[in-house]
Amino acid sequence: MTDRVMEVLRRLRAGREAFAPGPALPVVDQVVATVLSQATSDVNSGRAFARLKARFPAWEQVADAPPEEVADAIRCGGIAERKARRIQEILTAIEDREGAITLDRLDGLDDEAAEAYLTSLPGVGPKTAACVLMFSMGREAFPVDTHVHRVTTRLGWIPAGVSAERAHRLLRPMVPPEVRHELHLALIRHGRAVCRARQPRCGECVLREVCAYGLSALSRRSEPPGRGAP
């Protein structure tokens, strides 16, 4: 399986600059940023995060603010009321447990314990926890968002229909730790641009020769008209 994973990454790397991780956010910032990234583009979630920080310089201010003010600050990120409520619930839970809105205690925990702590926070699932572990803490996690889930299912790495939580458990050991960050981002780019949920562009996909879904789609297109008809 390692060979298959590395072949996919090799193909996705073609024509791109060498991978370099971006700057890491503090852990609490990454939790909030990941909530804001749900169901919107990176551009809009980035704007929402920047506006939230500009309006409320401290997380304690966000936790104590009227919900409608938090929602107004993040409006450009979509589903603002729901995200505002979730962010405030998370920040309040952290403050109740830690006495302050900080997650410095995670630095002293192993990956499994840190993940368990994060997923015990309101509305924090495996993807958000994995994003925090990988992006902020440099741990060997592998976040599975909708794009990663879709592409790896079509590649045949995981069975169709598995839950997001199960996908995390299946994919993490398949991917060598040293390439998890790079592959995660590469699969997201590929899922957005080529392996789309609707009308995937299999004919121009660099993975089509190693993709179960792509090979099947191209085979169907090459069949003579009427073949298989009763």
Coordinates of N, CA and C in Angstrom, one line a residue:
M1 N 0.8 -1.2 0.0 CA 0.0 0.0 0.0 C 0.9 1.3 0.0
T2 N 2.0 1.2 0.7 CA 2.9 2.4 0.7 C 3.3 2.8 -0.7
D3 N 3.6 1.8 -1.5 CA 4.0 2.1 -2.9 C 2.9 2.8 -3.7
R4 N 1.6 2.3 -3.5 CA 0.5 2.9 -4.1 C 0.3 4.4 -3.7
V5 N 0.5 4.6 -2.4 CA 0.3 6.0 -1.9 C 1.4 6.9 -2.4
M6 N 2.6 6.4 -2.4 CA 3.7 7.2 -2.9 C 3.6 7.5 -4.4
E7 N 3.1 6.5 -5.2 CA 2.9 6.8 -6.6 C 1.8 7.8 -6.9
V8 N 0.8 7.8 -6.1 CA -0.3 8.9 -6.2 C 0.4 10.2 -5.9
L9 N 1.1 10.3 -4.8 CA 1.8 11.6 -4.4 C 2.8 12.0 -5.5
R10 N 3.5 11.1 -6.1 CA 4.4 11.4 -7.1 C 3.7 12.1 -8.3
R11 N 2.6 11.5 -8.7 CA 1.8 12.1 -9.8 C 1.2 13.4 -9.4
L12 N 0.8 13.6 -8.2 CA 0.2 14.9 -7.8 C 1.3 16.0 -7.7
R13 N 2.5 15.6 -7.4 CA 3.6 16.5 -7.3 C 4.0 17.1 -8.6
A14 N 3.8 16.4 -9.7 CA 4.3 16.8 -11.0 C 4.0 18.2 -11.4
G15 N 5.0 18.9 -11.7 CA 4.8 20.3 -12.2 C 4.6 21.3 -11.0
R16 N 4.7 20.9 -9.8 CA 4.5 21.8 -8.7 C 5.8 22.1 -8.0
E17 N 5.8 23.2 -7.3 CA 7.0 23.5 -6.5 C 7.1 22.6 -5.3
A18 N 8.4 22.4 -4.8 CA 8.6 21.6 -3.6 C 7.7 22.0 -2.5
F19 N 7.1 21.0 -1.8 CA 6.2 21.3 -0.7 C 6.9 21.9 0.5
A20 N 6.3 23.0 1.0 CA 6.8 23.6 2.2 C 5.6 23.9 3.1
P21 N 5.5 23.4 4.4 CA 4.4 23.7 5.2 C 4.3 25.2 5.5
G22 N 3.0 25.6 5.7 CA 2.8 27.0 6.0 C 3.0 27.2 7.5
P23 N 2.9 28.5 7.9 CA 3.2 28.8 9.4 C 2.1 28.1 10.2
A24 N 2.5 27.7 11.4 CA 1.5 27.0 12.3 C 0.8 28.1 13.2
L25 N -0.5 27.9 13.3 CA -1.3 28.7 14.3 C -1.2 28.1 15.7
P26 N -1.4 28.9 16.7 CA -1.6 28.4 18.0 C -2.8 27.4 18.0
V27 N -2.7 26.5 19.0 CA -3.7 25.4 19.0 C -5.2 25.9 19.0
V28 N -5.5 26.8 19.9 CA -6.9 27.3 20.0 C -7.2 28.0 18.7
D29 N -6.3 28.8 18.1 CA -6.6 29.4 16.9 C -6.9 28.4 15.8
Q30 N -6.2 27.3 15.8 CA -6.4 26.3 14.7 C -7.8 25.6 14.9
V31 N -8.2 25.4 16.1 CA -9.5 24.8 16.4 C -10.6 25.7 15.8
V32 N -10.5 27.0 16.1 CA -11.5 28.0 15.6 C -11.4 28.1 14.1
A33 N -10.2 28.2 13.5 CA -10.0 28.3 12.1 C -10.6 27.1 11.4
T34 N -10.5 25.9 12.0 CA -11.0 24.7 11.3 C -12.5 24.7 11.4
V35 N -13.1 25.2 12.4 CA -14.6 25.3 12.5 C -15.0 26.3 11.4
L36 N -14.3 27.4 11.2 CA -14.7 28.4 10.2 C -14.5 27.9 8.8
S37 N -13.6 26.8 8.6 CA -13.4 26.3 7.3 C -14.5 25.4 6.7
Q38 N -15.4 25.0 7.6 CA -16.4 24.1 7.2 C -17.4 24.7 6.2
A39 N -17.7 24.0 5.1 CA -18.7 24.4 4.1 C -18.4 25.7 3.5
T40 N -17.2 26.1 3.3 CA -16.8 27.3 2.6 C -15.5 27.2 2.0
S41 N -15.0 28.2 1.3 CA -13.7 28.2 0.6 C -12.7 28.7 1.6
D42 N -11.4 28.4 1.3 CA -10.3 28.8 2.1 C -10.2 30.3 2.2
V43 N -10.5 31.0 1.1 CA -10.5 32.4 1.0 C -11.5 33.0 2.0
N44 N -12.7 32.5 2.0 CA -13.8 33.0 2.8 C -13.5 32.7 4.3
S45 N -13.1 31.5 4.6 CA -12.8 31.1 6.0 C -11.6 31.9 6.5
G46 N -10.6 32.2 5.7 CA -9.5 33.0 6.1 C -9.9 34.5 6.4
R47 N -10.8 35.0 5.6 CA -11.4 36.3 5.9 C -12.2 36.3 7.2
A48 N -13.0 35.3 7.4 CA -13.8 35.3 8.6 C -12.9 35.2 9.8
F49 N -11.8 34.4 9.7 CA -10.9 34.3 10.9 C -10.3 35.6 11.2
A50 N -9.8 36.3 10.1 CA -9.1 37.6 10.3 C -10.1 38.6 10.9
R51 N -11.3 38.6 10.4 CA -12.3 39.6 10.9 C -12.6 39.3 12.4
L52 N -12.7 38.0 12.7 CA -13.0 37.7 14.1 C -11.9 38.1 15.0
K53 N -10.7 37.9 14.6 CA -9.5 38.3 15.5 C -9.4 39.8 15.6
A54 N -9.7 40.5 14.5 CA -9.7 42.0 14.5 C -10.7 42.6 15.4
R55 N -11.9 42.0 15.4 CA -13.0 42.5 16.2 C -12.8 42.1 17.7
F56 N -12.3 40.9 17.9 CA -12.2 40.4 19.3 C -10.7 39.9 19.5
P57 N -9.8 40.8 19.9 CA -8.4 40.4 20.0 C -8.1 39.2 20.9
A58 N -9.0 39.0 21.9 CA -8.7 37.9 22.9 C -9.9 36.9 22.7
W59 N -9.5 35.6 22.9 CA -10.6 34.6 22.8 C -11.6 34.7 23.9
E60 N -11.2 35.2 25.1 CA -12.1 35.4 26.2 C -13.2 36.4 25.7
Q61 N -12.9 37.4 24.9 CA -13.9 38.3 24.4 C -14.8 37.6 23.5
V62 N -14.4 36.7 22.7 CA -15.3 36.0 21.8 C -16.2 35.1 22.6
A63 N -15.7 34.5 23.7 CA -16.6 33.6 24.5 C -17.6 34.4 25.2
D64 N -17.3 35.6 25.6 CA -18.3 36.4 26.4 C -19.2 37.3 25.5
A65 N -18.9 37.5 24.3 CA -19.6 38.4 23.4 C -21.1 37.9 23.1
P66 N -22.0 38.8 22.8 CA -23.3 38.3 22.4 C -23.1 37.5 21.1
P67 N -23.8 36.4 21.0 CA -23.7 35.5 19.8 C -23.9 36.2 18.5
E68 N -24.8 37.2 18.4 CA -25.0 37.8 17.2 C -23.8 38.7 16.7
E69 N -23.0 39.2 17.7 CA -21.9 39.9 17.3 C -20.8 39.0 16.8
V70 N -20.6 37.8 17.3 CA -19.7 36.9 16.8 C -20.1 36.4 15.4
A71 N -21.4 36.2 15.2 CA -21.9 35.8 13.9 C -21.7 36.9 12.9
D72 N -21.9 38.1 13.3 CA -21.7 39.2 12.4 C -20.2 39.3 11.9
A73 N -19.3 39.0 12.8 CA -17.9 39.1 12.5 C -17.4 38.1 11.5
I74 N -18.1 36.9 11.5 CA -17.7 35.8 10.7 C -18.7 35.6 9.5
R75 N -19.5 36.6 9.2 CA -20.6 36.4 8.2 C -20.0 35.9 6.9
C76 N -18.9 36.4 6.5 CA -18.4 36.1 5.1 C -18.0 34.6 5.0
G77 N -17.9 33.9 6.2 CA -17.5 32.5 6.1 C -18.7 31.5 6.0
G78 N -19.9 32.0 5.9 CA -21.1 31.2 5.7 C -21.6 30.6 7.0
I79 N -22.9 30.2 7.0 CA -23.6 29.6 8.2 C -23.0 30.2 9.5
A80 N -23.1 31.5 9.6 CA -22.4 32.3 10.6 C -23.0 32.0 12.0
E81 N -24.3 31.9 12.1 CA -24.9 31.7 13.4 C -24.5 30.3 14.0
R82 N -24.5 29.3 13.2 CA -24.2 28.0 13.6 C -22.7 27.9 14.1
K83 N -21.8 28.5 13.3 CA -20.4 28.5 13.6 C -20.1 29.4 14.8
A84 N -20.8 30.5 15.0 CA -20.6 31.3 16.1 C -21.0 30.6 17.4
R85 N -22.1 29.9 17.4 CA -22.5 29.1 18.5 C -21.5 28.0 18.9
R86 N -21.0 27.3 17.8 CA -20.1 26.2 18.1 C -18.8 26.8 18.6
I87 N -18.3 27.9 18.1 CA -17.0 28.5 18.6 C -17.1 28.9 20.0
Q88 N -18.2 29.5 20.4 CA -18.4 29.9 21.8 C -18.6 28.7 22.7
E89 N -19.2 27.7 22.3 CA -19.3 26.5 23.1 C -17.9 25.9 23.3
I90 N -17.1 25.8 22.3 CA -15.8 25.3 22.4 C -14.9 26.1 23.4
L91 N -14.9 27.4 23.2 CA -14.1 28.3 24.0 C -14.5 28.2 25.5
T92 N -15.9 28.2 25.7 CA -16.4 28.1 27.1 C -16.0 26.8 27.7
A93 N -16.0 25.7 27.0 CA -15.6 24.4 27.5 C -14.1 24.4 27.9
I94 N -13.3 25.0 27.0 CA -11.9 25.0 27.3 C -11.6 25.9 28.6
E95 N -12.3 27.0 28.7 CA -12.1 27.9 29.9 C -12.6 27.2 31.1
D96 N -13.7 26.5 31.1 CA -14.2 25.8 32.2 C -13.2 24.7 32.7
R97 N -12.6 24.0 31.8 CA -11.6 22.9 32.1 C -10.3 23.4 32.5
E98 N -9.8 24.4 31.8 CA -8.4 24.9 32.0 C -8.2 26.1 32.9
G99 N -9.3 26.8 33.2 CA -9.3 28.0 33.9 C -8.9 29.2 33.1
A100 N -8.6 29.0 31.8 CA -8.2 30.0 30.8 C -8.4 29.4 29.5
I101 N -8.5 30.2 28.4 CA -8.7 29.7 27.1 C -7.3 29.4 26.5
T102 N -6.8 28.3 26.9 CA -5.5 27.8 26.4 C -5.5 26.3 26.3
L103 N -4.8 25.8 25.4 CA -4.7 24.3 25.2 C -3.2 23.9 25.3
D104 N -2.4 24.6 26.1 CA -1.0 24.3 26.3 C -0.8 22.9 26.8
R105 N -1.8 22.4 27.6 CA -1.7 21.1 28.2 C -1.5 20.0 27.2
L106 N -2.0 20.2 25.9 CA -1.9 19.2 24.9 C -0.4 18.9 24.5
D107 N 0.5 19.8 24.7 CA 1.9 19.6 24.4 C 2.5 18.5 25.2
G108 N 1.9 18.2 26.4 CA 2.4 17.1 27.2 C 1.7 15.8 27.0
L109 N 0.8 15.7 26.1 CA 0.1 14.5 25.8 C 0.5 13.8 24.6
D110 N 0.4 12.5 24.5 CA 0.7 11.8 23.3 C -0.4 12.0 22.3
D111 N -0.2 11.5 21.1 CA -1.2 11.8 20.0 C -2.6 11.3 20.4
E112 N -2.7 10.1 20.9 CA -4.0 9.5 21.2 C -4.7 10.3 22.3
A113 N -4.0 10.7 23.3 CA -4.6 11.5 24.4 C -5.0 12.8 24.0
A114 N -4.1 13.5 23.1 CA -4.5 14.8 22.6 C -5.7 14.7 21.7
E115 N -5.8 13.7 20.9 CA -7.0 13.6 20.1 C -8.2 13.3 20.9
A116 N -8.1 12.5 21.9 CA -9.2 12.3 22.8 C -9.7 13.5 23.5
Y117 N -8.8 14.4 23.9 CA -9.2 15.6 24.6 C -9.9 16.5 23.6
L118 N -9.3 16.7 22.4 CA -9.9 17.5 21.4 C -11.3 17.1 21.0
T119 N -11.5 15.8 20.8 CA -12.8 15.3 20.3 C -13.8 15.3 21.5
S120 N -13.4 15.5 22.7 CA -14.3 15.7 23.8 C -14.9 17.1 23.9
L121 N -14.4 18.0 23.1 CA -14.9 19.4 23.1 C -16.2 19.4 22.2
P122 N -17.1 20.3 22.5 CA -18.4 20.3 21.8 C -18.2 20.5 20.3
G123 N -18.7 19.5 19.5 CA -18.7 19.6 18.1 C -17.4 19.3 17.4
V124 N -16.3 19.0 18.1 CA -15.0 18.7 17.5 C -15.0 17.2 17.2
G125 N -14.9 17.0 15.9 CA -14.8 15.6 15.4 C -13.4 15.2 15.0
P126 N -13.2 14.0 14.4 CA -11.9 13.5 14.1 C -11.1 14.4 13.1
K127 N -11.8 15.1 12.1 CA -11.1 15.9 11.2 C -10.5 17.1 11.8
T128 N -11.4 17.8 12.7 CA -10.8 19.0 13.3 C -9.7 18.7 14.3
A129 N -9.8 17.6 15.0 CA -8.7 17.1 15.9 C -7.5 16.8 15.1
A130 N -7.6 16.2 14.0 CA -6.4 15.8 13.2 C -5.8 17.1 12.6
C131 N -6.6 18.0 12.2 CA -6.1 19.3 11.7 C -5.2 20.0 12.7
V132 N -5.7 20.0 13.9 CA -5.0 20.7 15.0 C -3.7 19.9 15.3
L133 N -3.8 18.6 15.4 CA -2.6 17.8 15.6 C -1.5 18.0 14.5
M134 N -1.9 18.0 13.3 CA -1.0 18.1 12.2 C -0.5 19.5 12.0
F135 N -1.4 20.5 11.8 CA -1.0 21.8 11.4 C -0.4 22.6 12.6
S136 N -1.0 22.5 13.8 CA -0.5 23.3 14.9 C 0.6 22.6 15.7
M137 N 0.5 21.3 15.8 CA 1.4 20.6 16.8 C 2.5 19.8 16.1
G138 N 2.4 19.7 14.7 CA 3.4 18.9 14.0 C 3.4 17.4 14.3
R139 N 2.2 16.9 14.7 CA 2.1 15.5 15.0 C 1.7 14.7 13.7
E140 N 1.8 13.4 13.8 CA 1.7 12.6 12.6 C 0.2 12.2 12.3
A141 N -0.6 13.2 12.3 CA -2.1 12.9 12.0 C -2.3 13.0 10.5
F142 N -3.5 12.6 10.1 CA -3.9 12.7 8.7 C -5.4 13.1 8.6
P143 N -5.7 14.4 8.5 CA -7.1 14.8 8.4 C -7.8 14.3 7.2
V144 N -9.0 13.9 7.3 CA -9.8 13.4 6.2 C -11.0 14.3 6.1
D145 N -10.9 15.3 5.1 CA -12.1 16.1 4.8 C -12.9 15.5 3.7
T146 N -13.9 16.2 3.2 CA -14.8 15.6 2.2 C -14.0 15.3 0.9
H147 N -13.0 16.1 0.5 CA -12.3 15.9 -0.7 C -11.4 14.6 -0.5
V148 N -10.6 14.6 0.6 CA -9.8 13.4 0.8 C -10.6 12.2 0.9
H149 N -11.7 12.2 1.6 CA -12.6 11.0 1.7 C -13.0 10.6 0.3
R150 N -13.5 11.5 -0.5 CA -14.0 11.2 -1.9 C -12.9 10.6 -2.8
V151 N -11.7 11.3 -2.8 CA -10.6 10.9 -3.7 C -10.1 9.5 -3.3
T152 N -9.9 9.3 -2.0 CA -9.3 8.0 -1.5 C -10.3 6.9 -1.7
T153 N -11.6 7.2 -1.7 CA -12.6 6.1 -1.9 C -12.6 5.8 -3.4
R154 N -12.5 6.8 -4.3 CA -12.4 6.5 -5.7 C -11.1 5.8 -6.1
L155 N -10.0 6.1 -5.4 CA -8.8 5.4 -5.7 C -8.8 3.9 -5.2
G156 N -9.8 3.6 -4.4 CA -9.9 2.2 -3.9 C -9.2 2.0 -2.6
W157 N -8.7 3.0 -1.9 CA -8.0 2.8 -0.7 C -8.9 2.5 0.5
I158 N -10.1 3.0 0.4 CA -11.1 2.7 1.5 C -12.4 2.3 0.8
P159 N -13.2 1.4 1.5 CA -14.5 1.0 0.9 C -15.4 2.2 0.8
A160 N -16.3 2.1 -0.2 CA -17.3 3.1 -0.4 C -18.3 3.0 0.8
G161 N -18.8 4.2 1.2 CA -19.8 4.2 2.3 C -19.3 4.3 3.7
V162 N -17.9 4.2 3.9 CA -17.5 4.2 5.3 C -17.6 5.6 5.9
S163 N -17.8 5.7 7.2 CA -18.0 7.0 7.8 C -16.7 7.7 7.9
A164 N -16.9 9.0 8.1 CA -15.7 9.9 8.2 C -14.7 9.4 9.3
E165 N -15.3 9.0 10.5 CA -14.5 8.6 11.6 C -13.7 7.3 11.2
R166 N -14.4 6.4 10.5 CA -13.8 5.1 10.1 C -12.7 5.4 9.1
A167 N -13.0 6.3 8.2 CA -12.0 6.7 7.1 C -10.7 7.2 7.8
H168 N -10.8 8.0 8.8 CA -9.6 8.4 9.5 C -8.8 7.2 10.1
R169 N -9.5 6.3 10.6 CA -8.8 5.1 11.2 C -8.1 4.2 10.2
L170 N -8.8 4.2 9.0 CA -8.2 3.3 7.9 C -7.1 4.0 7.2
L171 N -7.2 5.3 7.0 CA -6.2 6.0 6.1 C -4.9 6.3 6.8
R172 N -5.0 6.7 8.1 CA -3.8 7.1 8.8 C -2.6 6.1 8.7
P173 N -2.8 4.9 9.0 CA -1.7 3.9 8.9 C -1.3 3.6 7.5
M174 N -2.1 3.9 6.5 CA -1.7 3.7 5.1 C -0.6 4.7 4.6
V175 N -0.7 5.9 5.2 CA 0.1 7.0 4.7 C 1.4 7.1 5.5
P176 N 2.6 7.1 4.9 CA 3.8 7.3 5.6 C 3.8 8.6 6.4
P177 N 4.2 8.6 7.6 CA 4.1 9.9 8.4 C 4.8 11.1 7.8
E178 N 5.9 10.9 7.1 CA 6.7 12.0 6.6 C 6.0 12.7 5.4
V179 N 4.9 12.1 4.8 CA 4.2 12.7 3.7 C 2.8 13.0 4.0
R180 N 2.3 12.8 5.2 CA 0.9 13.0 5.5 C 0.4 14.5 5.3
H181 N 1.2 15.4 5.7 CA 0.9 16.8 5.5 C 0.8 17.2 4.1
E182 N 1.8 16.8 3.3 CA 1.8 17.1 1.9 C 0.7 16.4 1.1
L183 N 0.5 15.1 1.4 CA -0.6 14.4 0.7 C -1.9 14.9 1.0
H184 N -2.2 15.2 2.3 CA -3.5 15.8 2.7 C -3.8 17.0 1.8
L185 N -2.9 18.0 1.7 CA -3.1 19.2 0.9 C -3.2 18.9 -0.6
A186 N -2.4 17.9 -1.1 CA -2.5 17.6 -2.5 C -3.8 16.9 -2.9
L187 N -4.3 16.1 -2.0 CA -5.6 15.4 -2.3 C -6.8 16.4 -2.3
I188 N -6.7 17.4 -1.4 CA -7.7 18.5 -1.3 C -7.7 19.3 -2.6
R189 N -6.5 19.7 -3.1 CA -6.4 20.4 -4.3 C -7.0 19.6 -5.5
H190 N -6.6 18.3 -5.5 CA -7.1 17.4 -6.6 C -8.6 17.2 -6.5
G191 N -9.1 17.1 -5.3 CA -10.6 16.9 -5.2 C -11.4 18.2 -5.6
R192 N -10.8 19.3 -5.4 CA -11.5 20.6 -5.8 C -11.4 20.8 -7.3
A193 N -10.3 20.5 -7.9 CA -10.0 20.9 -9.3 C -10.4 19.8 -10.3
V194 N -10.2 18.5 -9.9 CA -10.4 17.4 -10.9 C -11.3 16.4 -10.4
C195 N -11.1 15.8 -9.3 CA -11.9 14.7 -8.8 C -13.1 15.2 -8.0
R196 N -13.9 16.0 -8.7 CA -15.1 16.7 -8.1 C -16.2 15.7 -7.8
A197 N -17.0 16.1 -6.9 CA -18.1 15.3 -6.5 C -19.0 14.9 -7.6
R198 N -19.3 16.0 -8.4 CA -20.1 15.8 -9.6 C -19.3 16.0 -10.9
Q199 N -19.5 15.3 -11.8 CA -18.8 15.4 -13.1 C -17.2 15.4 -12.9
P200 N -16.7 14.4 -12.3 CA -15.2 14.4 -12.1 C -14.5 14.3 -13.5
R201 N -13.4 15.0 -13.6 CA -12.7 15.1 -14.9 C -11.7 14.0 -15.1
C202 N -12.2 12.8 -15.2 CA -11.4 11.6 -15.2 C -10.5 11.6 -16.5
G203 N -11.0 12.1 -17.6 CA -10.2 12.0 -18.8 C -8.9 12.8 -18.8
E204 N -8.8 13.8 -17.9 CA -7.6 14.6 -17.8 C -6.9 14.4 -16.4
C205 N -7.3 13.4 -15.7 CA -6.8 13.2 -14.4 C -5.4 12.4 -14.4
V206 N -4.5 13.0 -13.7 CA -3.1 12.3 -13.6 C -3.1 11.0 -12.8
L207 N -4.2 10.8 -12.1 CA -4.3 9.5 -11.4 C -5.1 8.4 -12.0
R208 N -5.6 8.7 -13.2 CA -6.6 7.8 -13.8 C -6.0 6.4 -14.0
E209 N -4.7 6.2 -14.2 CA -4.1 4.9 -14.4 C -4.0 4.1 -13.1
V210 N -4.1 4.8 -12.0 CA -4.0 4.1 -10.7 C -5.3 4.2 -9.9
C211 N -6.3 4.6 -10.5 CA -7.6 4.9 -9.8 C -8.7 3.9 -10.3
A212 N -9.2 3.2 -9.3 CA -10.3 2.2 -9.6 C -11.5 2.8 -10.3
Y213 N -11.9 4.0 -9.8 CA -13.1 4.7 -10.3 C -12.8 5.2 -11.7
G214 N -11.6 5.8 -11.9 CA -11.2 6.4 -13.1 C -11.1 5.3 -14.2
L215 N -10.5 4.2 -13.9 CA -10.3 3.1 -14.9 C -11.7 2.6 -15.3
S216 N -12.6 2.5 -14.3 CA -13.9 2.0 -14.6 C -14.7 3.0 -15.5
A217 N -14.5 4.3 -15.2 CA -15.2 5.3 -16.0 C -14.7 5.3 -17.4
L218 N -13.4 5.3 -17.6 CA -12.8 5.3 -18.9 C -13.2 4.1 -19.7
S219 N -13.3 2.9 -19.0 CA -13.6 1.7 -19.7 C -15.1 1.8 -20.2
R220 N -16.0 2.3 -19.4 CA -17.4 2.5 -19.9 C -17.5 3.4 -21.1
R221 N -16.7 4.4 -21.1 CA -16.7 5.4 -22.3 C -16.2 4.7 -23.5
S222 N -15.3 3.7 -23.4 CA -14.7 3.1 -24.6 C -15.5 2.0 -25.2
E223 N -16.6 1.6 -24.4 CA -17.4 0.5 -24.9 C -18.2 0.9 -26.2
P224 N -18.3 0.0 -27.2 CA -19.1 0.4 -28.3 C -20.6 0.6 -27.9
P225 N -21.2 1.5 -28.6 CA -22.6 1.8 -28.3 C -23.5 0.5 -28.4
G226 N -24.3 0.4 -27.4 CA -25.2 -0.8 -27.4 C -24.6 -2.0 -26.7
R227 N -23.3 -2.0 -26.4 CA -22.7 -3.2 -25.8 C -23.4 -3.5 -24.5
G228 N -23.7 -4.7 -24.3 CA -24.3 -5.1 -23.0 C -25.8 -4.9 -23.0
A229 N -26.4 -4.4 -24.0 CA -27.8 -4.2 -24.0 C -28.5 -5.5 -24.2
P230 N -29.6 -5.8 -23.7 CA -30.3 -7.1 -23.9 C -30.8 -7.2 -25.3

